[in-house]
Amino acid sequence: MTRVAGIDCGTNSIRLLVADAHRREDGSLGLTDLTRQMRIVRLGQGVDRSGRLDPAAIDRTIDAVVEYERMIHRLGATAVRFVATSATRDAKNRQEFVDAVRAVLGIEPEVVEGTEEAALSFSGAVSALGAGEPVPMLVVDIGGGSTELVLGDSKVRQAISVDMGAVRVTEKFFARCPPEQGIPAEEEERAAAWIDEQLDNAERVVDLDRVATLVGVAGTVTTLTAQALGLSTYQPEKIHGARLDLAQIDEAVRFMIDQPVAVKAALGFMPDGRQDVIAAGALIWSRIVHRVVERAATRGTRITSACTSEHDILDGIAMSIAADRV
């Protein structure tokens, strides 16, 4: 057994997992969590427009890294991996951020390409779902700046990272929408058309008509699941493995699109900093779900639900460290 620490630094949030890694009886890797942390720092604020990380956003994120370094040291993790994704990938001044992280953690931060991000998301998600799910599975990871679509069974078969995330779509289409009301229909339609264009391109790489099981991971999907389940607080043990039918998904999506930001912020399971971008994330998930259902129908297969996994790229990062150490 070895103690590892993985950090996932995305466009909207930065997360930490410290876990003990071990081999299960079947030879697969298992993780026993010691702590999971999330801070919403909005590192990617304005990157889609400016192409640069804002100094204030860098400062917010480094503050979280300092906090995480103390936790890692206190818990005694012997190996650490820091993975930065969409916002850092896109930023012209990313070296400034990388240097600041290195100074705190004493390791080399990795700015991974979208294909590796997708593979890490897939391995993390499927590690905790258990056997028996029909394959191939499509794992969808909706982040702040990008969305990963990964088709696989015991390993990745097809994958793509699309520059389409909750923060990016919000800044493109919803930035001027009054927060005291829901998203206007015309803005929703414009955003949906753009999302559909990105999915058209994604289908050149990932065969959505092959999907047998649809799995959603990360903050957008877990938050929508909490809404669909009627939770008053965030309860990962109820969210993980939940299966929502299409009507439940549609109802939760409509709530997040139609309600004012203040109403969403007041939800007991809504992390501070997600309430203003959840509408965009919900719309992305809705367009993906319905497209997968439609594609399945063309080959005579019925997909009637989607599964939510609490395990994602963060678990994949931790497992990647442990693979050669356990």
PDB file of C-alpha atoms in Angstrom, residues 36-245:
ATOM      1  CA  ARG A  36     -11.201  14.907  -0.878  1.00  0.00           C
ATOM      2  CA  GLN A  37     -11.191  18.674  -1.167  1.00  0.00           C
ATOM      3  CA  MET A  38     -12.535  21.175  -3.685  1.00  0.00           C
ATOM      4  CA  ARG A  39     -12.084  24.925  -3.983  1.00  0.00           C
ATOM      5  CA  ILE A  40     -13.812  26.898  -6.728  1.00  0.00           C
ATOM      6  CA  VAL A  41     -11.197  29.409  -7.853  1.00  0.00           C
ATOM      7  CA  ARG A  42     -12.297  30.145 -11.466  1.00  0.00           C
ATOM      8  CA  LEU A  43      -8.726  29.957 -12.810  1.00  0.00           C
ATOM      9  CA  GLY A  44     -10.097  30.127 -16.348  1.00  0.00           C
ATOM     10  CA  GLN A  45     -11.996  33.376 -15.863  1.00  0.00           C
ATOM     11  CA  GLY A  46     -11.782  35.282 -19.149  1.00  0.00           C
ATOM     12  CA  VAL A  47      -9.319  32.882 -20.806  1.00  0.00           C
ATOM     13  CA  ASP A  48     -11.646  32.153 -23.730  1.00  0.00           C
ATOM     14  CA  ARG A  49     -11.710  35.879 -24.545  1.00  0.00           C
ATOM     15  CA  SER A  50      -8.203  37.032 -23.604  1.00  0.00           C
ATOM     16  CA  GLY A  51      -6.132  33.884 -24.014  1.00  0.00           C
ATOM     17  CA  ARG A  52      -4.423  34.635 -20.696  1.00  0.00           C
ATOM     18  CA  LEU A  53      -4.782  33.646 -17.050  1.00  0.00           C
ATOM     19  CA  ASP A  54      -5.867  36.617 -14.970  1.00  0.00           C
ATOM     20  CA  PRO A  55      -3.360  37.508 -12.182  1.00  0.00           C
ATOM     21  CA  ALA A  56      -6.135  37.538  -9.575  1.00  0.00           C
ATOM     22  CA  ALA A  57      -7.273  34.071 -10.702  1.00  0.00           C
ATOM     23  CA  ILE A  58      -3.702  32.784 -10.431  1.00  0.00           C
ATOM     24  CA  ASP A  59      -3.456  34.196  -6.899  1.00  0.00           C
ATOM     25  CA  ARG A  60      -6.737  32.534  -5.869  1.00  0.00           C
ATOM     26  CA  THR A  61      -5.552  29.212  -7.216  1.00  0.00           C
ATOM     27  CA  ILE A  62      -2.105  29.396  -5.624  1.00  0.00           C
ATOM     28  CA  ASP A  63      -3.765  30.136  -2.273  1.00  0.00           C
ATOM     29  CA  ALA A  64      -5.603  26.818  -2.655  1.00  0.00           C
ATOM     30  CA  VAL A  65      -2.379  25.040  -3.665  1.00  0.00           C
ATOM     31  CA  VAL A  66      -0.683  26.315  -0.484  1.00  0.00           C
ATOM     32  CA  GLU A  67      -3.590  24.963   1.549  1.00  0.00           C
ATOM     33  CA  TYR A  68      -3.408  21.604  -0.238  1.00  0.00           C
ATOM     34  CA  GLU A  69       0.363  21.359   0.262  1.00  0.00           C
ATOM     35  CA  ARG A  70      -0.164  21.574   4.016  1.00  0.00           C
ATOM     36  CA  MET A  71      -2.772  18.794   3.886  1.00  0.00           C
ATOM     37  CA  ILE A  72      -0.498  16.581   1.777  1.00  0.00           C
ATOM     38  CA  HIS A  73       2.386  17.096   4.198  1.00  0.00           C
ATOM     39  CA  ARG A  74       0.223  16.454   7.250  1.00  0.00           C
ATOM     40  CA  LEU A  75      -1.201  13.233   5.804  1.00  0.00           C
ATOM     41  CA  GLY A  76       2.206  11.984   4.678  1.00  0.00           C
ATOM     42  CA  ALA A  77       1.615  11.297   0.983  1.00  0.00           C
ATOM     43  CA  THR A  78       4.810   9.978  -0.595  1.00  0.00           C
ATOM     44  CA  ALA A  79       3.959  10.780  -4.218  1.00  0.00           C
ATOM     45  CA  VAL A  80       2.142  13.774  -5.676  1.00  0.00           C
ATOM     46  CA  ARG A  81       0.873  14.543  -9.167  1.00  0.00           C
ATOM     47  CA  PHE A  82      -0.516  17.938 -10.195  1.00  0.00           C
ATOM     48  CA  VAL A  83      -2.520  17.948 -13.438  1.00  0.00           C
ATOM     49  CA  ALA A  84      -3.742  21.163 -15.057  1.00  0.00           C
ATOM     50  CA  THR A  85      -6.282  21.007 -17.864  1.00  0.00           C
ATOM     51  CA  SER A  86      -8.280  23.259 -20.191  1.00  0.00           C
ATOM     52  CA  ALA A  87      -7.710  26.791 -18.869  1.00  0.00           C
ATOM     53  CA  THR A  88      -3.969  26.327 -18.361  1.00  0.00           C
ATOM     54  CA  ARG A  89      -3.668  24.537 -21.713  1.00  0.00           C
ATOM     55  CA  ASP A  90      -5.206  27.515 -23.498  1.00  0.00           C
ATOM     56  CA  ALA A  91      -3.328  30.306 -21.694  1.00  0.00           C
ATOM     57  CA  LYS A  92      -0.407  32.110 -23.308  1.00  0.00           C
ATOM     58  CA  ASN A  93       1.024  32.926 -19.859  1.00  0.00           C
ATOM     59  CA  ARG A  94       0.649  29.418 -18.445  1.00  0.00           C
ATOM     60  CA  GLN A  95       4.355  29.238 -17.555  1.00  0.00           C
ATOM     61  CA  GLU A  96       3.793  31.919 -14.910  1.00  0.00           C
ATOM     62  CA  PHE A  97       1.233  29.683 -13.240  1.00  0.00           C
ATOM     63  CA  VAL A  98       3.321  26.528 -13.626  1.00  0.00           C
ATOM     64  CA  ASP A  99       6.312  28.240 -11.991  1.00  0.00           C
ATOM     65  CA  ALA A 100       4.181  29.392  -9.056  1.00  0.00           C
ATOM     66  CA  VAL A 101       2.799  25.882  -8.467  1.00  0.00           C
ATOM     67  CA  ARG A 102       6.279  24.345  -8.645  1.00  0.00           C
ATOM     68  CA  ALA A 103       7.519  26.805  -6.030  1.00  0.00           C
ATOM     69  CA  VAL A 104       4.808  25.656  -3.599  1.00  0.00           C
ATOM     70  CA  LEU A 105       4.723  21.899  -4.196  1.00  0.00           C
ATOM     71  CA  GLY A 106       8.320  21.218  -5.213  1.00  0.00           C
ATOM     72  CA  ILE A 107       7.192  19.036  -8.140  1.00  0.00           C
ATOM     73  CA  GLU A 108       6.735  19.714 -11.836  1.00  0.00           C
ATOM     74  CA  PRO A 109       3.065  20.517 -12.617  1.00  0.00           C
ATOM     75  CA  GLU A 110       1.751  18.801 -15.742  1.00  0.00           C
ATOM     76  CA  VAL A 111      -0.352  20.617 -18.323  1.00  0.00           C
ATOM     77  CA  VAL A 112      -1.925  17.625 -20.036  1.00  0.00           C
ATOM     78  CA  GLU A 113      -3.402  17.388 -23.503  1.00  0.00           C
ATOM     79  CA  GLY A 114      -7.099  16.733 -23.909  1.00  0.00           C
ATOM     80  CA  THR A 115      -6.599  13.090 -24.890  1.00  0.00           C
ATOM     81  CA  GLU A 116      -4.760  12.321 -21.646  1.00  0.00           C
ATOM     82  CA  GLU A 117      -7.356  14.251 -19.674  1.00  0.00           C
ATOM     83  CA  ALA A 118     -10.012  12.059 -21.282  1.00  0.00           C
ATOM     84  CA  ALA A 119      -8.144   8.838 -20.492  1.00  0.00           C
ATOM     85  CA  LEU A 120      -7.671   9.836 -16.846  1.00  0.00           C
ATOM     86  CA  SER A 121     -11.382  10.664 -16.549  1.00  0.00           C
ATOM     87  CA  PHE A 122     -12.333   7.285 -17.990  1.00  0.00           C
ATOM     88  CA  SER A 123     -10.046   5.255 -15.739  1.00  0.00           C
ATOM     89  CA  GLY A 124     -11.236   7.126 -12.660  1.00  0.00           C
ATOM     90  CA  ALA A 125     -14.915   6.743 -13.515  1.00  0.00           C
ATOM     91  CA  VAL A 126     -14.950   3.052 -14.399  1.00  0.00           C
ATOM     92  CA  SER A 127     -12.756   2.064 -11.443  1.00  0.00           C
ATOM     93  CA  ALA A 128     -15.657   2.592  -9.070  1.00  0.00           C
ATOM     94  CA  LEU A 129     -18.641   1.446 -11.146  1.00  0.00           C
ATOM     95  CA  GLY A 130     -18.101  -2.261 -10.729  1.00  0.00           C
ATOM     96  CA  ALA A 131     -18.535  -5.062 -13.216  1.00  0.00           C
ATOM     97  CA  GLY A 132     -21.675  -5.823 -15.164  1.00  0.00           C
ATOM     98  CA  GLU A 133     -22.257  -2.510 -16.939  1.00  0.00           C
ATOM     99  CA  PRO A 134     -23.006  -3.004 -20.650  1.00  0.00           C
ATOM    100  CA  VAL A 135     -20.101  -1.916 -22.833  1.00  0.00           C
ATOM    101  CA  PRO A 136     -18.939   0.128 -24.530  1.00  0.00           C
ATOM    102  CA  MET A 137     -19.450   2.883 -21.986  1.00  0.00           C
ATOM    103  CA  LEU A 138     -19.358   6.572 -22.832  1.00  0.00           C
ATOM    104  CA  VAL A 139     -17.868   8.591 -19.967  1.00  0.00           C
ATOM    105  CA  VAL A 140     -18.671  12.303 -20.213  1.00  0.00           C
ATOM    106  CA  ASP A 141     -16.664  14.750 -18.097  1.00  0.00           C
ATOM    107  CA  ILE A 142     -18.081  18.294 -18.306  1.00  0.00           C
ATOM    108  CA  GLY A 143     -15.542  20.730 -16.951  1.00  0.00           C
ATOM    109  CA  GLY A 144     -15.313  24.489 -16.907  1.00  0.00           C
ATOM    110  CA  GLY A 145     -13.384  24.889 -20.132  1.00  0.00           C
ATOM    111  CA  SER A 146     -13.688  21.557 -21.903  1.00  0.00           C
ATOM    112  CA  THR A 147     -15.784  18.407 -22.120  1.00  0.00           C
ATOM    113  CA  GLU A 148     -14.255  14.976 -22.542  1.00  0.00           C
ATOM    114  CA  LEU A 149     -16.125  12.179 -24.295  1.00  0.00           C
ATOM    115  CA  VAL A 150     -14.487   8.781 -23.850  1.00  0.00           C
ATOM    116  CA  LEU A 151     -15.775   5.514 -25.297  1.00  0.00           C
ATOM    117  CA  GLY A 152     -14.337   2.316 -23.922  1.00  0.00           C
ATOM    118  CA  ASP A 153     -14.694  -1.028 -22.211  1.00  0.00           C
ATOM    119  CA  SER A 154     -11.751  -2.316 -20.193  1.00  0.00           C
ATOM    120  CA  LYS A 155      -9.710   0.439 -21.804  1.00  0.00           C
ATOM    121  CA  VAL A 156     -10.212   3.565 -23.887  1.00  0.00           C
ATOM    122  CA  ARG A 157     -11.205   2.912 -27.494  1.00  0.00           C
ATOM    123  CA  GLN A 158     -12.057   6.423 -28.693  1.00  0.00           C
ATOM    124  CA  ALA A 159     -11.704   9.786 -26.984  1.00  0.00           C
ATOM    125  CA  ILE A 160     -11.910  13.498 -27.649  1.00  0.00           C
ATOM    126  CA  SER A 161     -11.624  16.662 -25.588  1.00  0.00           C
ATOM    127  CA  VAL A 162     -13.865  19.465 -26.851  1.00  0.00           C
ATOM    128  CA  ASP A 163     -13.304  23.142 -25.993  1.00  0.00           C
ATOM    129  CA  MET A 164     -16.788  23.375 -24.545  1.00  0.00           C
ATOM    130  CA  GLY A 165     -17.333  23.683 -20.810  1.00  0.00           C
ATOM    131  CA  ALA A 166     -19.640  25.346 -18.303  1.00  0.00           C
ATOM    132  CA  VAL A 167     -17.500  28.465 -17.831  1.00  0.00           C
ATOM    133  CA  ARG A 168     -16.677  28.781 -21.529  1.00  0.00           C
ATOM    134  CA  VAL A 169     -20.330  28.514 -22.619  1.00  0.00           C
ATOM    135  CA  THR A 170     -21.425  30.926 -19.874  1.00  0.00           C
ATOM    136  CA  GLU A 171     -18.897  33.537 -20.991  1.00  0.00           C
ATOM    137  CA  LYS A 172     -19.772  33.053 -24.668  1.00  0.00           C
ATOM    138  CA  PHE A 173     -23.550  33.173 -24.396  1.00  0.00           C
ATOM    139  CA  PHE A 174     -24.890  33.949 -20.914  1.00  0.00           C
ATOM    140  CA  ALA A 175     -22.537  36.609 -19.535  1.00  0.00           C
ATOM    141  CA  ARG A 176     -25.043  39.426 -20.144  1.00  0.00           C
ATOM    142  CA  CYS A 177     -28.123  37.544 -18.962  1.00  0.00           C
ATOM    143  CA  PRO A 178     -29.650  39.216 -15.872  1.00  0.00           C
ATOM    144  CA  PRO A 179     -28.915  36.978 -12.861  1.00  0.00           C
ATOM    145  CA  GLU A 180     -32.325  37.738 -11.352  1.00  0.00           C
ATOM    146  CA  GLN A 181     -34.033  35.691 -14.051  1.00  0.00           C
ATOM    147  CA  GLY A 182     -33.446  32.433 -15.883  1.00  0.00           C
ATOM    148  CA  ILE A 183     -31.667  32.105 -19.208  1.00  0.00           C
ATOM    149  CA  PRO A 184     -33.756  33.744 -21.989  1.00  0.00           C
ATOM    150  CA  ALA A 185     -34.995  31.315 -24.635  1.00  0.00           C
ATOM    151  CA  GLU A 186     -33.144  33.019 -27.483  1.00  0.00           C
ATOM    152  CA  GLU A 187     -29.799  32.800 -25.633  1.00  0.00           C
ATOM    153  CA  GLU A 188     -30.450  29.166 -24.779  1.00  0.00           C
ATOM    154  CA  GLU A 189     -31.154  28.424 -28.443  1.00  0.00           C
ATOM    155  CA  ARG A 190     -27.949  30.142 -29.568  1.00  0.00           C
ATOM    156  CA  ALA A 191     -25.896  28.224 -27.038  1.00  0.00           C
ATOM    157  CA  ALA A 192     -27.591  24.916 -27.906  1.00  0.00           C
ATOM    158  CA  ALA A 193     -26.861  25.419 -31.611  1.00  0.00           C
ATOM    159  CA  TRP A 194     -23.185  26.076 -30.847  1.00  0.00           C
ATOM    160  CA  ILE A 195     -22.985  23.029 -28.545  1.00  0.00           C
ATOM    161  CA  ASP A 196     -24.530  20.888 -31.271  1.00  0.00           C
ATOM    162  CA  GLU A 197     -21.850  22.094 -33.719  1.00  0.00           C
ATOM    163  CA  GLN A 198     -19.130  21.000 -31.293  1.00  0.00           C
ATOM    164  CA  LEU A 199     -20.799  17.610 -30.904  1.00  0.00           C
ATOM    165  CA  ASP A 200     -21.017  17.231 -34.695  1.00  0.00           C
ATOM    166  CA  ASN A 201     -17.235  17.589 -34.778  1.00  0.00           C
ATOM    167  CA  ALA A 202     -16.788  15.248 -31.826  1.00  0.00           C
ATOM    168  CA  GLU A 203     -18.714  12.512 -33.626  1.00  0.00           C
ATOM    169  CA  ARG A 204     -15.991  12.393 -36.258  1.00  0.00           C
ATOM    170  CA  VAL A 205     -13.803  10.856 -33.557  1.00  0.00           C
ATOM    171  CA  VAL A 206     -16.186   9.128 -31.123  1.00  0.00           C
ATOM    172  CA  ASP A 207     -18.938   6.833 -32.421  1.00  0.00           C
ATOM    173  CA  LEU A 208     -21.883   7.817 -30.260  1.00  0.00           C
ATOM    174  CA  ASP A 209     -24.080   5.224 -31.961  1.00  0.00           C
ATOM    175  CA  ARG A 210     -22.013   2.472 -30.279  1.00  0.00           C
ATOM    176  CA  VAL A 211     -22.783   3.577 -26.708  1.00  0.00           C
ATOM    177  CA  ALA A 212     -24.361   0.941 -24.469  1.00  0.00           C
ATOM    178  CA  THR A 213     -23.970   2.741 -21.106  1.00  0.00           C
ATOM    179  CA  LEU A 214     -23.860   6.497 -20.554  1.00  0.00           C
ATOM    180  CA  VAL A 215     -21.892   7.752 -17.534  1.00  0.00           C
ATOM    181  CA  GLY A 216     -21.632  11.374 -16.396  1.00  0.00           C
ATOM    182  CA  VAL A 217     -18.920  12.615 -14.045  1.00  0.00           C
ATOM    183  CA  ALA A 218     -17.747  15.879 -12.438  1.00  0.00           C
ATOM    184  CA  GLY A 219     -19.524  18.850 -10.872  1.00  0.00           C
ATOM    185  CA  THR A 220     -22.206  19.629 -13.440  1.00  0.00           C
ATOM    186  CA  VAL A 221     -23.566  16.092 -13.543  1.00  0.00           C
ATOM    187  CA  THR A 222     -23.272  15.427  -9.808  1.00  0.00           C
ATOM    188  CA  THR A 223     -25.040  18.716  -9.037  1.00  0.00           C
ATOM    189  CA  LEU A 224     -27.845  17.924 -11.484  1.00  0.00           C
ATOM    190  CA  THR A 225     -28.138  14.493  -9.884  1.00  0.00           C
ATOM    191  CA  ALA A 226     -28.495  16.025  -6.421  1.00  0.00           C
ATOM    192  CA  GLN A 227     -31.323  18.186  -7.782  1.00  0.00           C
ATOM    193  CA  ALA A 228     -33.027  15.250  -9.475  1.00  0.00           C
ATOM    194  CA  LEU A 229     -32.839  13.168  -6.289  1.00  0.00           C
ATOM    195  CA  GLY A 230     -34.345  15.993  -4.243  1.00  0.00           C
ATOM    196  CA  LEU A 231     -31.387  16.215  -1.865  1.00  0.00           C
ATOM    197  CA  SER A 232     -31.177  19.065   0.619  1.00  0.00           C
ATOM    198  CA  THR A 233     -27.413  18.683   1.081  1.00  0.00           C
ATOM    199  CA  TYR A 234     -24.620  17.195  -1.005  1.00  0.00           C
ATOM    200  CA  GLN A 235     -24.570  13.444  -0.279  1.00  0.00           C
ATOM    201  CA  PRO A 236     -21.982  11.648  -2.427  1.00  0.00           C
ATOM    202  CA  GLU A 237     -23.044   8.217  -1.186  1.00  0.00           C
ATOM    203  CA  LYS A 238     -26.502   8.776  -2.742  1.00  0.00           C
ATOM    204  CA  ILE A 239     -25.213  10.512  -5.868  1.00  0.00           C
ATOM    205  CA  HIS A 240     -22.608   7.922  -6.813  1.00  0.00           C
ATOM    206  CA  GLY A 241     -24.118   5.193  -8.952  1.00  0.00           C
ATOM    207  CA  ALA A 242     -27.485   6.948  -9.246  1.00  0.00           C
ATOM    208  CA  ARG A 243     -29.387   6.196 -12.438  1.00  0.00           C
ATOM    209  CA  LEU A 244     -31.605   8.963 -13.739  1.00  0.00           C
ATOM    210  CA  ASP A 245     -34.170   8.438 -16.450  1.00  0.00           C
TER     211      ASP A 245
END
